[in-house]
């Protein structure tokens, strides 16, 4: 287990887990049409132990939910070192 922090992940510049997530996203997602939209608990979709995801990882989650349940919309905020920024999901696309 000690080697996990020092192995290079594909596509990552720095491999130590401390450097892999630069920001996290807090978002409320809704699936379906405006009249009959239902809320989605993002933690039901994420692997266990995951709690901070980047906007690109959020897009992967939204793509998965879109394929399983249909149209996804939502709003929330992105927390980075620069501060807090609003983030939206419109018709299955993450927009910051």
mmCIF file of N, CA and C in Angstrom:
data_model
loop_
_atom_site.group_PDB
_atom_site.id
_atom_site.type_symbol
_atom_site.label_atom_id
_atom_site.label_comp_id
_atom_site.label_asym_id
_atom_site.label_seq_id
_atom_site.Cartn_x
_atom_site.Cartn_y
_atom_site.Cartn_z
ATOM 1 N N UNK A 1 0.816 -1.196 0.000
ATOM 2 C CA UNK A 1 0.000 0.000 0.000
ATOM 3 C C UNK A 1 0.860 1.261 0.000
ATOM 4 N N UNK A 2 2.056 1.194 0.537
ATOM 5 C CA UNK A 2 2.885 2.390 0.587
ATOM 6 C C UNK A 2 3.299 2.850 -0.808
ATOM 7 N N UNK A 3 3.364 1.929 -1.770
ATOM 8 C CA UNK A 3 3.795 2.290 -3.124
ATOM 9 C C UNK A 3 2.720 3.046 -3.895
ATOM 10 N N UNK A 4 1.485 2.979 -3.471
ATOM 11 C CA UNK A 4 0.398 3.616 -4.205
ATOM 12 C C UNK A 4 0.641 5.116 -4.359
ATOM 13 N N UNK A 5 1.160 5.775 -3.335
ATOM 14 C CA UNK A 5 1.380 7.206 -3.390
ATOM 15 C C UNK A 5 2.513 7.620 -4.298
ATOM 16 N N UNK A 6 3.379 6.692 -4.682
ATOM 17 C CA UNK A 6 4.548 7.060 -5.459
ATOM 18 C C UNK A 6 4.534 6.536 -6.886
ATOM 19 N N UNK A 7 3.486 5.821 -7.271
ATOM 20 C CA UNK A 7 3.375 5.343 -8.641
ATOM 21 C C UNK A 7 2.696 6.395 -9.498
ATOM 22 N N UNK A 8 3.105 6.546 -10.729
ATOM 23 C CA UNK A 8 2.536 7.540 -11.635
ATOM 24 C C UNK A 8 1.243 7.006 -12.251
ATOM 25 N N UNK A 9 0.157 7.759 -12.076
ATOM 26 C CA UNK A 9 -1.105 7.414 -12.725
ATOM 27 C C UNK A 9 -1.063 7.906 -14.157
ATOM 28 N N UNK A 10 -1.709 7.179 -15.052
ATOM 29 C CA UNK A 10 -1.725 7.630 -16.438
ATOM 30 C C UNK A 10 -2.530 8.923 -16.552
ATOM 31 N N UNK A 11 -1.967 9.890 -17.258
ATOM 32 C CA UNK A 11 -2.640 11.159 -17.451
ATOM 33 C C UNK A 11 -2.438 12.168 -16.340
ATOM 34 N N UNK A 12 -1.759 11.813 -15.278
ATOM 35 C CA UNK A 12 -1.523 12.726 -14.167
ATOM 36 C C UNK A 12 -0.070 13.185 -14.183
ATOM 37 N N UNK A 13 0.157 14.462 -13.882
ATOM 38 C CA UNK A 13 1.516 14.993 -13.861
ATOM 39 C C UNK A 13 2.224 14.564 -12.577
ATOM 40 N N UNK A 14 1.614 14.823 -11.458
ATOM 41 C CA UNK A 14 2.166 14.417 -10.176
ATOM 42 C C UNK A 14 1.384 13.210 -9.678
ATOM 43 N N UNK A 15 2.061 12.208 -9.180
ATOM 44 C CA UNK A 15 1.377 10.963 -8.870
ATOM 45 C C UNK A 15 0.950 10.843 -7.408
ATOM 46 N N UNK A 16 1.473 11.652 -6.544
ATOM 47 C CA UNK A 16 1.106 11.536 -5.139
ATOM 48 C C UNK A 16 -0.349 11.935 -4.982
ATOM 49 N N UNK A 17 -1.203 11.139 -4.297
ATOM 50 C CA UNK A 17 -2.639 11.418 -4.212
ATOM 51 C C UNK A 17 -2.970 12.812 -3.695
ATOM 52 N N UNK A 18 -2.075 13.412 -2.922
ATOM 53 C CA UNK A 18 -2.328 14.748 -2.414
ATOM 54 C C UNK A 18 -2.464 15.759 -3.553
ATOM 55 N N UNK A 19 -1.814 15.508 -4.687
ATOM 56 C CA UNK A 19 -1.817 16.452 -5.787
ATOM 57 C C UNK A 19 -2.829 16.110 -6.878
ATOM 58 N N UNK A 20 -3.564 15.024 -6.760
ATOM 59 C CA UNK A 20 -4.423 14.612 -7.866
ATOM 60 C C UNK A 20 -5.737 15.374 -7.946
ATOM 61 N N UNK A 21 -6.248 15.905 -6.836
ATOM 62 C CA UNK A 21 -7.493 16.652 -6.863
ATOM 63 C C UNK A 21 -7.203 18.082 -6.437
ATOM 64 N N UNK A 22 -7.363 19.022 -7.367
ATOM 65 C CA UNK A 22 -7.103 20.418 -7.067
ATOM 66 C C UNK A 22 -8.331 21.154 -6.584
ATOM 67 N N UNK A 23 -9.494 20.594 -6.809
ATOM 68 C CA UNK A 23 -10.727 21.237 -6.368
ATOM 69 C C UNK A 23 -11.798 20.169 -6.165
ATOM 70 N N UNK A 24 -12.881 20.577 -5.538
ATOM 71 C CA UNK A 24 -13.984 19.643 -5.345
ATOM 72 C C UNK A 24 -15.290 20.331 -5.719
ATOM 73 N N UNK A 25 -16.307 19.530 -5.956
ATOM 74 C CA UNK A 25 -17.585 20.016 -6.448
ATOM 75 C C UNK A 25 -18.692 19.605 -5.486
ATOM 76 N N UNK A 26 -19.565 20.547 -5.169
ATOM 77 C CA UNK A 26 -20.776 20.268 -4.400
ATOM 78 C C UNK A 26 -21.936 20.610 -5.326
ATOM 79 N N UNK A 27 -22.746 19.620 -5.685
ATOM 80 C CA UNK A 27 -23.776 19.855 -6.695
ATOM 81 C C UNK A 27 -25.036 19.062 -6.356
ATOM 82 N N UNK A 28 -26.187 19.648 -6.670
ATOM 83 C CA UNK A 28 -27.477 18.976 -6.568
ATOM 84 C C UNK A 28 -27.920 18.622 -7.975
ATOM 85 N N UNK A 29 -28.108 17.343 -8.235
ATOM 86 C CA UNK A 29 -28.499 16.892 -9.571
ATOM 87 C C UNK A 29 -29.958 16.456 -9.576
ATOM 88 N N UNK A 30 -30.635 16.739 -10.700
ATOM 89 C CA UNK A 30 -32.018 16.314 -10.905
ATOM 90 C C UNK A 30 -32.103 15.620 -12.253
ATOM 91 N N UNK A 31 -32.844 14.518 -12.293
ATOM 92 C CA UNK A 31 -32.991 13.717 -13.508
ATOM 93 C C UNK A 31 -34.433 13.809 -13.984
ATOM 94 N N UNK A 32 -34.598 13.947 -15.295
ATOM 95 C CA UNK A 32 -35.934 13.956 -15.883
ATOM 96 C C UNK A 32 -36.352 15.327 -16.364
ATOM 97 N N UNK A 33 -37.599 15.423 -16.791
ATOM 98 C CA UNK A 33 -38.167 16.694 -17.242
ATOM 99 C C UNK A 33 -38.455 17.591 -16.047
ATOM 100 N N UNK A 34 -38.698 18.857 -16.320
ATOM 101 C CA UNK A 34 -38.944 19.821 -15.246
ATOM 102 C C UNK A 34 -40.172 19.465 -14.421
ATOM 103 N N UNK A 35 -41.213 18.892 -15.056
ATOM 104 C CA UNK A 35 -42.438 18.569 -14.333
ATOM 105 C C UNK A 35 -42.258 17.379 -13.387
ATOM 106 N N UNK A 36 -41.504 16.388 -13.813
ATOM 107 C CA UNK A 36 -41.350 15.164 -13.020
ATOM 108 C C UNK A 36 -39.873 14.849 -12.776
ATOM 109 N N UNK A 37 -39.108 15.819 -12.320
ATOM 110 C CA UNK A 37 -37.684 15.606 -12.049
ATOM 111 C C UNK A 37 -37.507 15.019 -10.651
ATOM 112 N N UNK A 38 -36.569 14.096 -10.532
ATOM 113 C CA UNK A 38 -36.254 13.507 -9.233
ATOM 114 C C UNK A 38 -34.799 13.785 -8.891
ATOM 115 N N UNK A 39 -34.527 13.975 -7.608
ATOM 116 C CA UNK A 39 -33.165 14.249 -7.155
ATOM 117 C C UNK A 39 -32.316 12.992 -7.224
ATOM 118 N N UNK A 40 -31.015 13.188 -7.460
ATOM 119 C CA UNK A 40 -30.062 12.084 -7.512
ATOM 120 C C UNK A 40 -29.034 12.298 -6.415
ATOM 121 N N UNK A 41 -28.812 11.280 -5.608
ATOM 122 C CA UNK A 41 -27.749 11.323 -4.610
ATOM 123 C C UNK A 41 -26.465 10.897 -5.294
ATOM 124 N N UNK A 42 -25.551 11.828 -5.485
ATOM 125 C CA UNK A 42 -24.325 11.562 -6.225
ATOM 126 C C UNK A 42 -23.468 10.504 -5.530
ATOM 127 N N UNK A 43 -23.606 10.366 -4.204
ATOM 128 C CA UNK A 43 -22.812 9.384 -3.474
ATOM 129 C C UNK A 43 -23.287 7.950 -3.706
ATOM 130 N N UNK A 44 -24.492 7.777 -4.244
ATOM 131 C CA UNK A 44 -24.938 6.442 -4.645
ATOM 132 C C UNK A 44 -24.227 5.989 -5.909
ATOM 133 N N UNK A 45 -23.742 6.941 -6.695
ATOM 134 C CA UNK A 45 -23.095 6.640 -7.970
ATOM 135 C C UNK A 45 -21.585 6.529 -7.822
ATOM 136 N N UNK A 46 -20.996 7.345 -6.953
ATOM 137 C CA UNK A 46 -19.538 7.352 -6.772
ATOM 138 C C UNK A 46 -19.062 6.072 -6.102
ATOM 139 N N UNK A 47 -17.831 5.652 -6.369
ATOM 140 C CA UNK A 47 -17.264 4.512 -5.647
ATOM 141 C C UNK A 47 -17.154 4.843 -4.154
ATOM 142 N N UNK A 48 -17.229 3.839 -3.312
ATOM 143 C CA UNK A 48 -17.176 4.097 -1.874
ATOM 144 C C UNK A 48 -15.825 4.719 -1.520
ATOM 145 N N UNK A 49 -15.865 5.682 -0.637
ATOM 146 C CA UNK A 49 -14.654 6.377 -0.226
ATOM 147 C C UNK A 49 -14.379 7.651 -1.006
ATOM 148 N N UNK A 50 -15.032 7.836 -2.143
ATOM 149 C CA UNK A 50 -14.852 9.066 -2.926
ATOM 150 C C UNK A 50 -15.782 10.136 -2.379
ATOM 151 N N UNK A 51 -15.264 11.310 -2.129
ATOM 152 C CA UNK A 51 -16.125 12.395 -1.681
ATOM 153 C C UNK A 51 -15.765 13.726 -2.324
ATOM 154 N N UNK A 52 -14.590 13.867 -2.875
ATOM 155 C CA UNK A 52 -14.189 15.101 -3.548
ATOM 156 C C UNK A 52 -13.877 14.772 -4.999
ATOM 157 N N UNK A 53 -14.613 15.387 -5.917
ATOM 158 C CA UNK A 53 -14.376 15.132 -7.332
ATOM 159 C C UNK A 53 -14.164 16.456 -8.056
ATOM 160 N N UNK A 54 -13.424 16.395 -9.122
ATOM 161 C CA UNK A 54 -13.159 17.577 -9.941
ATOM 162 C C UNK A 54 -14.280 17.739 -10.969
ATOM 163 N N UNK A 55 -14.335 18.892 -11.659
ATOM 164 C CA UNK A 55 -15.364 19.071 -12.686
ATOM 165 C C UNK A 55 -15.287 18.034 -13.807
ATOM 166 N N UNK A 56 -14.082 17.603 -14.183
ATOM 167 C CA UNK A 56 -13.981 16.585 -15.234
ATOM 168 C C UNK A 56 -14.519 15.238 -14.753
ATOM 169 N N UNK A 57 -14.297 14.906 -13.490
ATOM 170 C CA UNK A 57 -14.858 13.678 -12.935
ATOM 171 C C UNK A 57 -16.370 13.798 -12.778
ATOM 172 N N UNK A 58 -16.851 15.010 -12.472
ATOM 173 C CA UNK A 58 -18.297 15.236 -12.408
ATOM 174 C C UNK A 58 -18.931 14.971 -13.761
ATOM 175 N N UNK A 59 -18.261 15.362 -14.848
ATOM 176 C CA UNK A 59 -18.790 15.109 -16.182
ATOM 177 C C UNK A 59 -18.922 13.610 -16.433
ATOM 178 N N UNK A 60 -17.958 12.818 -15.959
ATOM 179 C CA UNK A 60 -18.048 11.363 -16.107
ATOM 180 C C UNK A 60 -19.247 10.805 -15.348
ATOM 181 N N UNK A 61 -19.483 11.317 -14.141
ATOM 182 C CA UNK A 61 -20.625 10.873 -13.339
ATOM 183 C C UNK A 61 -21.932 11.273 -14.024
ATOM 184 N N UNK A 62 -21.996 12.495 -14.548
ATOM 185 C CA UNK A 62 -23.195 12.968 -15.237
ATOM 186 C C UNK A 62 -23.456 12.136 -16.492
ATOM 187 N N UNK A 63 -22.391 11.793 -17.224
ATOM 188 C CA UNK A 63 -22.552 10.935 -18.406
ATOM 189 C C UNK A 63 -23.138 9.583 -18.027
ATOM 190 N N UNK A 64 -22.639 9.007 -16.934
ATOM 191 C CA UNK A 64 -23.143 7.711 -16.473
ATOM 192 C C UNK A 64 -24.623 7.813 -16.090
ATOM 193 N N UNK A 65 -24.976 8.850 -15.319
ATOM 194 C CA UNK A 65 -26.367 9.016 -14.898
ATOM 195 C C UNK A 65 -27.260 9.263 -16.106
ATOM 196 N N UNK A 66 -26.780 10.038 -17.075
ATOM 197 C CA UNK A 66 -27.561 10.311 -18.292
ATOM 198 C C UNK A 66 -27.854 9.035 -19.059
ATOM 199 N N UNK A 67 -26.869 8.151 -19.153
ATOM 200 C CA UNK A 67 -27.069 6.881 -19.851
ATOM 201 C C UNK A 67 -28.038 5.970 -19.111
ATOM 202 N N UNK A 68 -28.033 6.028 -17.778
ATOM 203 C CA UNK A 68 -28.886 5.159 -16.981
ATOM 204 C C UNK A 68 -30.311 5.689 -16.837
ATOM 205 N N UNK A 69 -30.452 7.016 -16.613
ATOM 206 C CA UNK A 69 -31.753 7.548 -16.216
ATOM 207 C C UNK A 69 -32.325 8.620 -17.133
ATOM 208 N N UNK A 70 -31.536 9.259 -17.948
ATOM 209 C CA UNK A 70 -32.062 10.304 -18.825
ATOM 210 C C UNK A 70 -31.406 11.647 -18.597
ATOM 211 N N UNK A 71 -32.118 12.695 -18.970
ATOM 212 C CA UNK A 71 -31.588 14.063 -18.939
ATOM 213 C C UNK A 71 -31.244 14.504 -17.520
ATOM 214 N N UNK A 72 -30.049 15.099 -17.346
ATOM 215 C CA UNK A 72 -29.565 15.529 -16.035
ATOM 216 C C UNK A 72 -29.350 17.040 -16.037
ATOM 217 N N UNK A 73 -29.853 17.700 -15.009
ATOM 218 C CA UNK A 73 -29.630 19.129 -14.786
ATOM 219 C C UNK A 73 -29.265 19.316 -13.322
ATOM 220 N N UNK A 74 -28.628 20.424 -13.009
ATOM 221 C CA UNK A 74 -28.291 20.691 -11.625
ATOM 222 C C UNK A 74 -27.501 21.967 -11.471
ATOM 223 N N UNK A 75 -27.241 22.304 -10.224
ATOM 224 C CA UNK A 75 -26.457 23.496 -9.897
ATOM 225 C C UNK A 75 -25.727 23.253 -8.598
ATOM 226 N N UNK A 76 -24.640 23.968 -8.432
ATOM 227 C CA UNK A 76 -23.853 23.843 -7.214
ATOM 228 C C UNK A 76 -22.684 24.792 -7.244
ATOM 229 N N UNK A 77 -21.610 24.400 -6.563
ATOM 230 C CA UNK A 77 -20.422 25.243 -6.540
ATOM 231 C C UNK A 77 -19.165 24.400 -6.571
ATOM 232 N N UNK A 78 -18.115 25.007 -7.071
ATOM 233 C CA UNK A 78 -16.809 24.363 -7.178
ATOM 234 C C UNK A 78 -15.879 25.076 -6.207
ATOM 235 N N UNK A 79 -15.210 24.305 -5.359
ATOM 236 C CA UNK A 79 -14.295 24.854 -4.366
ATOM 237 C C UNK A 79 -12.858 24.590 -4.802
ATOM 238 N N UNK A 80 -12.097 25.668 -5.029
ATOM 239 C CA UNK A 80 -10.707 25.562 -5.466
ATOM 240 C C UNK A 80 -9.829 26.433 -4.579
ATOM 241 N N UNK A 81 -8.546 26.397 -4.844
ATOM 242 C CA UNK A 81 -7.622 27.254 -4.117
ATOM 243 C C UNK A 81 -7.912 28.724 -4.388
ATOM 244 N N UNK A 82 -8.446 29.037 -5.579
ATOM 245 C CA UNK A 82 -8.763 30.412 -5.939
ATOM 246 C C UNK A 82 -10.038 30.913 -5.260
ATOM 247 N N UNK A 83 -10.810 30.023 -4.702
ATOM 248 C CA UNK A 83 -12.062 30.394 -4.053
ATOM 249 C C UNK A 83 -13.216 29.543 -4.536
ATOM 250 N N UNK A 84 -14.407 30.087 -4.409
ATOM 251 C CA UNK A 84 -15.634 29.366 -4.737
ATOM 252 C C UNK A 84 -16.234 29.921 -6.024
ATOM 253 N N UNK A 85 -16.612 29.023 -6.941
ATOM 254 C CA UNK A 85 -17.213 29.426 -8.209
ATOM 255 C C UNK A 85 -18.496 28.632 -8.426
ATOM 256 N N UNK A 86 -19.515 29.252 -9.035
ATOM 257 C CA UNK A 86 -20.734 28.484 -9.336
ATOM 258 C C UNK A 86 -20.482 27.504 -10.478
ATOM 259 N N UNK A 87 -21.188 26.383 -10.440
ATOM 260 C CA UNK A 87 -21.090 25.374 -11.502
ATOM 261 C C UNK A 87 -22.494 24.869 -11.794
ATOM 262 N N UNK A 88 -22.786 24.616 -13.059
ATOM 263 C CA UNK A 88 -24.113 24.145 -13.454
ATOM 264 C C UNK A 88 -23.988 22.918 -14.342
ATOM 265 N N UNK A 89 -25.025 22.105 -14.326
ATOM 266 C CA UNK A 89 -25.155 20.983 -15.232
ATOM 267 C C UNK A 89 -26.423 21.237 -16.053
ATOM 268 N N UNK A 90 -26.244 21.425 -17.359
ATOM 269 C CA UNK A 90 -27.378 21.692 -18.245
ATOM 270 C C UNK A 90 -27.435 20.626 -19.311
ATOM 271 N N UNK A 91 -28.530 19.900 -19.353
ATOM 272 C CA UNK A 91 -28.752 18.849 -20.348
ATOM 273 C C UNK A 91 -27.575 17.888 -20.443
ATOM 274 N N UNK A 92 -27.022 17.506 -19.310
ATOM 275 C CA UNK A 92 -25.964 16.503 -19.267
ATOM 276 C C UNK A 92 -24.562 17.035 -19.527
ATOM 277 N N UNK A 93 -24.387 18.366 -19.528
ATOM 278 C CA UNK A 93 -23.064 18.953 -19.739
ATOM 279 C C UNK A 93 -22.714 19.843 -18.551
ATOM 280 N N UNK A 94 -21.499 19.672 -18.021
ATOM 281 C CA UNK A 94 -21.030 20.480 -16.911
ATOM 282 C C UNK A 94 -20.553 21.823 -17.448
ATOM 283 N N UNK A 95 -21.104 22.899 -16.899
ATOM 284 C CA UNK A 95 -20.755 24.264 -17.319
ATOM 285 C C UNK A 95 -20.292 25.021 -16.072
ATOM 286 N N UNK A 96 -19.115 25.607 -16.145
ATOM 287 C CA UNK A 96 -18.648 26.370 -14.968
ATOM 288 C C UNK A 96 -18.696 27.858 -15.220
#
